[in-house]
Amino acid sequence: MGWEVYRSRAGIIVGTILVQLFSSTCVILRFYIRYWKRQAVLASDWLVLVAFVCGTGLSVMEIYGVAANGFATPLNATNPSLQGLSVRLKMVQHMEYAFVLIGIFAVGIIKLSVSLLYWHIFARVKFRRFLMGWIILVAAWTVGFVLAEIFECGAHPLKIFGTRHDVETYCSHAHDIGYALVGSDVATDLGTLLIPLPLVLRMRLPRTQKLLVTMTFLVGALAVGASTAKAYVFIAAITAYVREDGIILVTAYSMWNLVEVHVGIIAACGMTLRPILARIFPFDRFVSFVRRSRSRHGTESARLPSFVKPESSCPSSVPETVEIPQEMKQEDMTFQTSALPGVV
């Protein structure tokens, strides 16, 4: 893997600012849509806001690290024992430790936010029972790995900042915890992405409308991609530690920690931004196609979740719950449309 890109101080700062701006825009628009549609702010919205605060903190630390000649500034010494004695590397190690802990917490909060959004969208009892188990699993994952990182050196947590001998003696499981973290992170992101798809695919809907519903939920693939990239960087950094500059490796991992959080926020907000996107992008041709389709499938289309309806066809007020009757679907399912704002 080429590590030269992480030596660019300007590149790290610009990348940090860009992802911060994108996630900030998505969060602001999410809350603006709630205000615009006069809808209550849900628990999933507040959790995204908490994750955004964490992500903003990571952005500030990343920029400060670069400005303080920490991140993106090589030690010019690739000997691991010498790196362990560097004062500057110790500063970066402390910042990396904060990155890992805040990153785990923020990513876990994002997964919980998306899961709670599913809870508000789908009112099917069996699905909610499964979803409750998934929410408990994600919460346990978050708390478990935060504690695992804090106590990765057992009863001597500060030894993680010590010499190489201290780390090897007291923190022998640090890499194992890291591998478990990045692997389970990708797995839980993928699970969160796939949870609603079986329900959507079982619905009796026109093909185009079903595709639109599916693609709306697949926005979460952005988060899966970001967590996969972070896992790759972590594994590559571990294998390259003896021959690459330590600060550059830490810079790479911290940057992808930050990117994962902000991309996760963007993905979590993506499903709720349909009203704004419908006004920005030219959907005229698509709306015309949907109208022709609705002339043949009027009853089915009228009962679609409001977040996939074309703007001109949505009612002026969004009902709290829209039920699809038994004869129009294969399984009993209800969409709670207040969770995903309608377009008026």
Short mmCIF file of C-alpha atoms in Angstrom, two decimals:
data_model
loop_
_atom_site.label_atom_id
_atom_site.label_comp_id
_atom_site.label_asym_id
_atom_site.label_seq_id
_atom_site.Cartn_x
_atom_site.Cartn_y
_atom_site.Cartn_z
CA MET A 1 0.00 0.00 0.00
CA GLY A 2 1.28 3.51 -0.81
CA TRP A 3 1.53 5.70 2.28
CA GLU A 4 2.84 8.84 0.57
CA VAL A 5 -0.63 10.40 0.39
CA TYR A 6 -0.70 10.58 4.20
CA ARG A 7 2.43 12.76 4.19
CA SER A 8 0.48 15.63 2.59
CA ARG A 9 -0.44 18.05 5.35
CA ALA A 10 -2.63 20.12 3.04
CA GLY A 11 -4.33 16.99 1.71
CA ILE A 12 -5.23 15.77 5.21
CA ILE A 13 -6.66 19.16 6.17
CA VAL A 14 -8.65 19.55 2.95
CA GLY A 15 -10.02 16.00 3.19
CA THR A 16 -11.05 16.58 6.81
CA ILE A 17 -12.82 19.83 5.97
CA LEU A 18 -14.66 18.28 3.01
CA VAL A 19 -16.11 15.32 4.92
CA GLN A 20 -17.01 17.67 7.78
CA LEU A 21 -18.88 19.96 5.39
CA PHE A 22 -20.75 17.09 3.75
CA SER A 23 -21.87 15.57 7.05
CA SER A 24 -22.76 19.00 8.46
CA THR A 25 -24.95 19.70 5.44
CA CYS A 26 -26.75 16.37 5.78
CA VAL A 27 -27.44 16.82 9.50
CA ILE A 28 -28.69 20.39 9.03
CA LEU A 29 -30.97 19.32 6.19
CA ARG A 30 -32.29 16.38 8.22
CA PHE A 31 -33.43 18.65 11.03
CA TYR A 32 -34.64 21.30 8.61
CA ILE A 33 -36.90 18.73 6.94
CA ARG A 34 -38.37 17.84 10.33
CA TYR A 35 -39.12 21.53 10.89
CA TRP A 36 -40.37 22.01 7.31
CA LYS A 37 -42.77 19.07 7.54
CA ARG A 38 -43.74 19.97 11.12
CA GLN A 39 -42.82 16.52 12.34
CA ALA A 40 -41.50 15.49 15.72
CA VAL A 41 -37.77 14.93 16.10
CA LEU A 42 -37.25 11.20 16.65
CA ALA A 43 -34.72 9.38 18.81
CA SER A 44 -32.84 8.37 15.66
CA ASP A 45 -32.40 12.06 14.80
CA TRP A 46 -30.94 12.89 18.20
CA LEU A 47 -28.53 9.96 17.98
CA VAL A 48 -27.28 11.22 14.62
CA LEU A 49 -26.71 14.61 16.25
CA VAL A 50 -24.66 12.97 19.02
CA ALA A 51 -22.58 11.14 16.42
CA PHE A 52 -22.11 14.41 14.54
CA VAL A 53 -20.73 16.09 17.68
CA CYS A 54 -18.26 13.23 18.02
CA GLY A 55 -17.32 13.47 14.35
CA THR A 56 -16.76 17.21 14.68
CA GLY A 57 -14.45 16.56 17.61
CA LEU A 58 -12.45 14.12 15.49
CA SER A 59 -12.17 16.72 12.72
CA VAL A 60 -10.86 19.32 15.17
CA MET A 61 -8.29 16.85 16.54
CA GLU A 62 -7.17 15.87 13.04
CA ILE A 63 -6.57 19.47 11.99
CA TYR A 64 -4.88 20.27 15.30
CA GLY A 65 -2.65 17.22 14.93
CA VAL A 66 -1.48 18.40 11.52
CA ALA A 67 -0.98 21.99 12.73
CA ALA A 68 1.05 20.77 15.73
CA ASN A 69 3.41 18.83 13.45
CA GLY A 70 1.93 15.57 14.65
CA PHE A 71 -0.15 13.96 11.93
CA ALA A 72 1.28 13.83 8.40
CA THR A 73 4.78 14.78 9.60
CA PRO A 74 7.19 11.81 9.42
CA LEU A 75 9.64 10.97 12.18
CA ASN A 76 12.28 10.07 9.58
CA ALA A 77 13.11 7.04 11.69
CA THR A 78 11.59 3.65 10.93
CA ASN A 79 13.10 1.78 13.88
CA PRO A 80 10.12 0.83 16.11
CA SER A 81 12.17 1.14 19.32
CA LEU A 82 13.25 4.67 18.42
CA GLN A 83 9.72 5.62 17.49
CA GLY A 84 8.48 4.46 20.86
CA LEU A 85 10.81 6.94 22.59
CA SER A 86 9.77 9.92 20.49
CA VAL A 87 7.93 12.65 22.38
CA ARG A 88 6.12 13.66 19.20
CA LEU A 89 5.00 10.11 18.56
CA LYS A 90 3.70 9.88 22.12
CA MET A 91 1.53 12.93 21.47
CA VAL A 92 0.19 11.30 18.32
CA GLN A 93 -0.39 8.02 20.16
CA HIS A 94 -2.52 9.83 22.75
CA MET A 95 -4.53 11.43 19.97
CA GLU A 96 -4.90 8.10 18.19
CA TYR A 97 -6.20 6.53 21.41
CA ALA A 98 -8.84 9.26 21.61
CA PHE A 99 -9.66 8.71 17.94
CA VAL A 100 -10.26 5.00 18.50
CA LEU A 101 -12.50 5.45 21.56
CA ILE A 102 -14.54 8.30 20.11
CA GLY A 103 -14.73 6.52 16.76
CA ILE A 104 -16.13 3.32 18.28
CA PHE A 105 -18.72 5.27 20.25
CA ALA A 106 -19.76 7.41 17.26
CA VAL A 107 -20.01 4.47 14.86
CA GLY A 108 -22.07 2.51 17.39
CA ILE A 109 -24.41 5.47 17.84
CA ILE A 110 -24.87 5.70 14.06
CA LYS A 111 -25.77 2.01 13.83
CA LEU A 112 -28.30 2.47 16.64
CA SER A 113 -29.76 5.53 14.91
CA VAL A 114 -30.35 3.62 11.68
CA SER A 115 -31.84 0.67 13.57
CA LEU A 116 -34.26 2.97 15.40
CA LEU A 117 -35.20 4.57 12.08
CA TYR A 118 -36.13 1.09 10.83
CA TRP A 119 -38.19 0.69 14.01
CA HIS A 120 -40.22 3.80 13.16
CA ILE A 121 -40.62 2.85 9.49
CA PHE A 122 -41.77 -0.76 9.88
CA ALA A 123 -44.54 -1.60 12.34
CA ARG A 124 -44.61 -5.35 11.73
CA VAL A 125 -44.49 -7.09 15.11
CA LYS A 126 -42.17 -9.97 14.16
CA PHE A 127 -39.74 -7.59 12.50
CA ARG A 128 -39.67 -5.34 15.55
CA ARG A 129 -38.90 -8.30 17.79
CA PHE A 130 -35.90 -9.14 15.62
CA LEU A 131 -34.92 -5.48 15.47
CA MET A 132 -34.98 -5.20 19.25
CA GLY A 133 -32.48 -8.04 19.44
CA TRP A 134 -30.31 -6.32 16.84
CA ILE A 135 -30.41 -3.03 18.76
CA ILE A 136 -29.30 -4.81 21.93
CA LEU A 137 -26.49 -6.49 19.98
CA VAL A 138 -25.26 -3.18 18.54
CA ALA A 139 -25.39 -1.51 21.95
CA ALA A 140 -23.41 -4.40 23.45
CA TRP A 141 -20.91 -4.17 20.58
CA THR A 142 -20.38 -0.47 21.24
CA VAL A 143 -19.96 -0.75 25.00
CA GLY A 144 -17.90 -3.94 24.72
CA PHE A 145 -15.29 -2.55 22.34
CA VAL A 146 -15.01 0.77 24.17
CA LEU A 147 -14.18 -1.18 27.33
CA ALA A 148 -11.91 -3.56 25.42
CA GLU A 149 -9.87 -0.64 24.09
CA ILE A 150 -9.67 1.03 27.50
CA PHE A 151 -8.48 -2.18 29.18
CA GLU A 152 -6.46 -3.65 26.30
CA CYS A 153 -3.45 -3.60 28.66
CA GLY A 154 -5.40 -5.15 31.51
CA ALA A 155 -4.90 -3.46 34.86
CA HIS A 156 -2.21 -1.18 33.36
CA PRO A 157 -4.11 0.82 30.70
CA LEU A 158 -1.44 3.55 30.46
CA LYS A 159 1.18 1.04 29.34
CA ILE A 160 -0.24 1.39 25.83
CA PHE A 161 1.71 4.69 25.73
CA GLY A 162 4.91 3.14 27.08
CA THR A 163 7.95 1.66 25.41
CA ARG A 164 7.82 -1.18 22.95
CA HIS A 165 8.75 -3.56 25.78
CA ASP A 166 5.86 -2.29 27.91
CA VAL A 167 3.41 -2.75 25.05
CA GLU A 168 4.63 -6.28 24.31
CA THR A 169 4.53 -7.21 28.00
CA TYR A 170 1.24 -5.71 29.12
CA CYS A 171 -0.71 -5.23 25.88
CA SER A 172 -0.13 -8.49 24.06
CA HIS A 173 -3.76 -8.66 22.90
CA ALA A 174 -3.92 -5.13 21.47
CA HIS A 175 -3.66 -6.25 17.85
CA ASP A 176 -6.17 -9.06 18.38
CA ILE A 177 -8.67 -6.55 19.76
CA GLY A 178 -8.03 -4.32 16.76
CA TYR A 179 -8.64 -7.14 14.30
CA ALA A 180 -11.85 -8.11 16.11
CA LEU A 181 -12.97 -4.48 16.11
CA VAL A 182 -12.54 -3.77 12.40
CA GLY A 183 -13.93 -7.17 11.38
CA SER A 184 -17.05 -6.93 13.53
CA ASP A 185 -17.48 -3.29 12.50
CA VAL A 186 -17.79 -4.28 8.84
CA ALA A 187 -20.09 -7.19 9.75
CA THR A 188 -22.49 -5.08 11.81
CA ASP A 189 -22.55 -2.36 9.14
CA LEU A 190 -23.43 -4.97 6.54
CA GLY A 191 -26.09 -6.46 8.80
CA THR A 192 -27.63 -3.05 9.44
CA LEU A 193 -27.71 -2.42 5.69
CA LEU A 194 -29.41 -5.72 4.83
CA ILE A 195 -32.03 -5.81 7.62
CA PRO A 196 -34.91 -4.07 5.77
CA LEU A 197 -34.28 -5.51 2.30
CA PRO A 198 -36.14 -8.85 2.70
CA LEU A 199 -39.27 -6.97 3.78
CA VAL A 200 -39.08 -4.58 0.85
CA LEU A 201 -38.40 -7.30 -1.71
CA ARG A 202 -41.44 -9.32 -0.55
CA MET A 203 -43.84 -6.46 -1.21
CA ARG A 204 -46.13 -6.57 -4.24
CA LEU A 205 -45.09 -3.31 -5.89
CA PRO A 206 -44.37 -2.22 -9.46
CA ARG A 207 -40.79 -3.06 -10.33
CA THR A 208 -39.64 0.55 -10.68
CA GLN A 209 -41.15 1.61 -7.37
CA LYS A 210 -39.73 -1.40 -5.57
CA LEU A 211 -36.31 -0.57 -7.02
CA LEU A 212 -36.58 3.00 -5.75
CA VAL A 213 -37.47 1.81 -2.25
CA THR A 214 -34.56 -0.63 -2.30
CA MET A 215 -32.07 1.96 -3.52
CA THR A 216 -33.19 4.34 -0.78
CA PHE A 217 -32.20 1.84 1.88
CA LEU A 218 -28.99 0.92 0.02
CA VAL A 219 -27.59 4.38 0.72
CA GLY A 220 -26.16 2.64 3.77
CA ALA A 221 -23.67 0.90 1.49
CA LEU A 222 -21.57 4.05 1.87
CA ALA A 223 -21.01 3.17 5.53
CA VAL A 224 -20.07 -0.41 4.65
CA GLY A 225 -17.51 0.88 2.16
CA ALA A 226 -16.00 3.27 4.69
CA SER A 227 -15.68 0.63 7.42
CA THR A 228 -14.16 -1.81 4.93
CA ALA A 229 -11.59 0.79 3.88
CA LYS A 230 -10.72 1.47 7.52
CA ALA A 231 -10.28 -2.25 8.17
CA TYR A 232 -7.94 -2.52 5.17
CA VAL A 233 -5.85 0.44 6.35
CA PHE A 234 -5.62 -1.00 9.87
CA ILE A 235 -4.41 -4.39 8.65
CA ALA A 236 -1.98 -2.79 6.19
CA ALA A 237 -0.59 -0.53 8.93
CA ILE A 238 0.00 -3.46 11.28
CA THR A 239 1.91 -5.39 8.63
CA ALA A 240 3.92 -2.29 7.56
CA TYR A 241 4.88 -1.10 11.05
CA VAL A 242 8.48 -2.36 10.97
CA ARG A 243 9.33 -0.63 7.68
CA GLU A 244 7.18 2.52 7.56
CA ASP A 245 7.19 5.71 9.59
CA GLY A 246 5.02 5.27 12.68
CA ILE A 247 3.38 8.69 12.57
CA ILE A 248 2.36 8.23 8.94
CA LEU A 249 0.68 4.92 9.82
CA VAL A 250 -1.15 6.55 12.73
CA THR A 251 -2.18 9.42 10.43
CA ALA A 252 -3.67 6.97 7.94
CA TYR A 253 -5.69 5.11 10.55
CA SER A 254 -6.91 8.27 12.28
CA MET A 255 -7.98 9.73 8.94
CA TRP A 256 -10.04 6.68 8.03
CA ASN A 257 -11.51 6.59 11.52
CA LEU A 258 -12.73 10.12 10.90
CA VAL A 259 -13.96 9.32 7.38
CA GLU A 260 -15.93 6.31 8.63
CA VAL A 261 -17.78 8.43 11.18
CA HIS A 262 -18.66 11.22 8.76
CA VAL A 263 -19.62 8.88 5.91
CA GLY A 264 -21.77 6.93 8.36
CA ILE A 265 -23.56 10.15 9.30
CA ILE A 266 -24.12 10.95 5.62
CA ALA A 267 -25.49 7.45 4.99
CA ALA A 268 -27.74 7.60 8.06
CA CYS A 269 -29.19 10.92 6.88
CA GLY A 270 -29.52 9.86 3.25
CA MET A 271 -32.86 8.08 3.68
CA THR A 272 -34.46 11.16 5.22
CA LEU A 273 -33.40 13.71 2.59
CA ARG A 274 -35.84 12.72 -0.17
CA PRO A 275 -37.90 15.97 0.06
CA ILE A 276 -34.81 18.13 -0.51
CA LEU A 277 -33.35 15.90 -3.23
CA ALA A 278 -36.67 15.92 -5.08
CA ARG A 279 -36.41 19.70 -5.37
CA ILE A 280 -32.76 19.78 -6.37
CA PHE A 281 -32.56 17.07 -9.03
CA PRO A 282 -34.69 16.97 -12.23
CA PHE A 283 -37.07 14.09 -11.63
CA ASP A 284 -39.60 15.16 -14.29
CA ARG A 285 -39.04 12.17 -16.53
CA PHE A 286 -39.18 9.81 -13.61
CA VAL A 287 -42.36 11.43 -12.30
CA SER A 288 -44.00 11.02 -15.70
CA PHE A 289 -43.08 7.36 -15.73
CA VAL A 290 -44.44 6.87 -12.21
CA ARG A 291 -47.69 8.58 -13.18
CA ARG A 292 -48.15 6.20 -16.10
CA SER A 293 -47.37 3.31 -13.78
CA ARG A 294 -49.84 4.59 -11.18
CA SER A 295 -52.59 4.66 -13.77
CA ARG A 296 -52.25 0.88 -13.89
CA HIS A 297 -51.41 0.32 -10.22
CA GLY A 298 -53.18 3.21 -8.51
CA THR A 299 -54.13 1.44 -5.34
CA GLU A 300 -50.65 0.04 -4.74
CA SER A 301 -48.84 3.29 -5.44
CA ALA A 302 -51.16 5.29 -3.21
CA ARG A 303 -50.02 3.17 -0.29
CA LEU A 304 -46.29 3.41 -0.86
CA PRO A 305 -44.06 4.86 1.86
CA SER A 306 -44.18 8.62 1.42
CA PHE A 307 -40.43 8.99 1.05
CA VAL A 308 -40.49 7.27 -2.38
CA LYS A 309 -43.50 9.08 -3.82
CA PRO A 310 -42.90 11.67 -6.53
CA GLU A 311 -43.24 15.18 -5.24
CA SER A 312 -46.27 16.19 -7.26
CA SER A 313 -48.26 13.17 -6.17
CA CYS A 314 -47.87 13.35 -2.40
CA PRO A 315 -50.70 14.71 -0.26
CA SER A 316 -50.40 17.98 1.58
CA SER A 317 -50.38 16.26 4.94
CA VAL A 318 -48.47 13.11 5.77
CA PRO A 319 -50.41 10.47 7.72
CA GLU A 320 -48.74 9.06 10.77
CA THR A 321 -49.20 5.44 9.65
CA VAL A 322 -50.05 3.99 6.24
CA GLU A 323 -51.09 0.36 6.03
CA ILE A 324 -50.85 -1.86 3.00
CA PRO A 325 -53.86 -4.21 3.03
CA GLN A 326 -53.44 -7.95 2.89
CA GLU A 327 -54.57 -8.32 -0.71
CA MET A 328 -51.90 -5.93 -1.99
CA LYS A 329 -48.89 -7.66 -0.44
CA GLN A 330 -47.49 -11.01 0.52
CA GLU A 331 -46.97 -10.23 4.19
CA ASP A 332 -48.64 -7.97 6.72
CA MET A 333 -46.55 -4.81 6.87
CA THR A 334 -47.06 -1.22 7.93
CA PHE A 335 -44.89 1.79 7.12
CA GLN A 336 -44.62 4.50 9.75
CA THR A 337 -44.25 7.39 7.33
CA SER A 338 -43.62 10.00 10.00
CA ALA A 339 -40.10 8.61 10.30
CA LEU A 340 -39.32 9.38 6.67
CA PRO A 341 -40.74 12.77 5.70
CA GLY A 342 -43.17 12.98 2.81
CA VAL A 343 -42.87 15.43 -0.06
CA VAL A 344 -45.57 18.05 -0.47
#
